[in-house]
Amino acid sequence: MRLTVGQAVVRFLASQWTERDGVEQRAVAGCFGIFGHGNVAGLGQALLQAQRTGEADLPYHLARNEQAMVHAAAGYARMKNRLSTMACTASIGPGSTNMLTGAALATVNRLPVLLFPSDIFATRVAAPVLQELEDPSSYDVSVNDAFRPLSRFFDRVWRPEQLPAALLGAMRVLTDPADTGAVTICLPQDVQAEAYDFPEELFAKRVWHVRRPLAEPSFVERAADVVRNASQPLLIAGGGVIYGEASDELDRFARETGIPVADTQAGKGAIPWDHPNSVGGVGSTGTPVANRLARDADVVIGVGTRYSDFTSASRTAFRNPDVKFVNINVAGFDAAKQAAYPIVADARSGLSALLAALGGKRFPTDYRADVTAWQATVDDAYGMGHSPLPAQSEVIGVVNEACGARDVVVQAAGSMPGDLQLLWRARDPKQYHVEYGYSCMGFEIAGALGIKMADPSREVYALVGDGSYLMMSQEIVTAVSEGIKLIIVLVQNHGFASIGALSESLGSQRFGTSYRFRGPGNDYDGSHLPVDLAANAESLGASVIRCRTIADLRDGLKRAREADRLTVVHIETDPLSPVPSSESWWDVPVPETSALSSTRAARERYAEAKRDQRQYL
């Protein structure tokens, strides 16, 4: 079949499917793209031809920012439990390097995304071309080599006959639950337009069966022996529980053993917030209940978690001198963390195997009174009546109240992820979508776009602060052009609330964290800048509802929910409003010496906290 490389890519992707538990779905549901001279006549022409002739089903979606379209693909993949994703094509040079941050985010979060950065001429006949960065040491190096450390699979197709192996290698990684992430195939712009006689079988329907690795019995028995001998076990549910669709197995495991279940940012919603064994988030932004249990636990069962520093409170969360770890994870790399007794298995099969091996062992459930008291604290935070501006916790409470059980809240960076893990009451495994592996400002709106495309039946609420909004809000235009409804809650607090609070705690006095004019002392302590983000959103095509009070916000969210198009609900909050303590810590180093008394005091506190830090050997 004589096709250009671009046409062959489109035909191949349209024929790829995944299957797990007997359910098939498209492996690559569509393609985001921004065209330039590097791909307009290659993949761009191929996507146009497919759309006009119907010879391949790969819908094209025009994005506004290359980083954002990768975020949208990551949001789509997470919503689909990593069984389906989107491809992204960008032009040579800055268009492609704009995707680097998105690639890092996808790989950190173990989310499959497929990237096609355009590249320099393979023939080098016109070198150096526009936007080519020349490397004097080698003619075959381009800026796209920066994708290598960010990708789980990387290839560059210098010749058309190399394409089949590259595409099959890409699909192998995209469908590997243990080794997935960003997959990058660089396409030189001349090769994209070059024709070749490809074998027809390359374009036949191919179903990639996504495995559920079963636990090895001897490993399960060793782990079960550790758990049986525990007196105060704790289970931590990570994102692997949700990706593995193992919520029912986790529910059964918790109910039959009595073991309390804490969650990570990626695992929140694995069981409902009001489940009798649920104790909320654990770690630096977790609940006091979960963190107290973590401090005393003699066995920690990690299911589908990679133990980020926020989950482990920078290795201060688990303080029992005899603590042991049992980890169930599809990736051996993560299963072995904390010197654990590993069970390398899918969360669903691993939990079932461990429960069977425990043979009816049950542990006391004396933590319920603490959970009840904590939920009263959450009620107070949701309704504190802070003035003159409302508290961020009140905004979260109203959004939580407005969300139906199947609706989705989206967040990524700043102070809101911490407040959300601490306070949010998740009722569905897909209700809570906080990107906290890379904690990338600007993910929120783009991620929400991908989530809504993955499941149009759900309302999607993007909670975004003014800092993140200013980083990346362009995909409002994409959503408007596609007729995709989102509800964007834009929280204006005139700066970086999270880093402001962190700065103050580290003795740096909130320096450089406010959106204000320069004052007489050459610091940003003047009046607020005359920036109207609501007007900006309106100029991008959004409907806008301005709110001043919590009552206004409650009414605004109701109106937004009833609307049939993208709506931005804008409210100003107090960046200094209080939030309940997690009774935990996060390791951010403080200078050992300083002329500032605030920094010296912070260093003393830091040194004190470091004493609880340990390796788990």
XYZ file of C-alpha atoms in Angstrom, residues 13 18 27-28 82-83 85 111-114 169-177 179-183 210:
26
model
C -3.338 4.588 14.730
C -7.003 -2.204 23.572
C -6.210 2.782 21.798
C -5.794 6.237 20.231
C -4.835 4.244 30.793
C -6.644 2.076 28.239
C -5.226 8.060 24.890
C 0.025 8.069 31.906
C 0.231 6.993 28.244
C 0.415 9.848 25.728
C 1.655 9.599 22.136
C 7.257 -0.300 19.800
C 5.213 2.748 20.702
C 2.026 0.703 21.126
C 3.837 -1.863 23.274
C 4.715 0.847 25.811
C 1.411 2.709 25.587
C -0.395 -0.508 26.577
C 2.041 -1.684 29.256
C 0.495 -0.925 32.681
C 6.031 0.790 31.991
C 3.846 3.420 30.370
C 4.245 7.181 30.081
C 5.128 9.559 27.268
C 5.880 7.787 23.996
C -3.699 -5.149 28.551
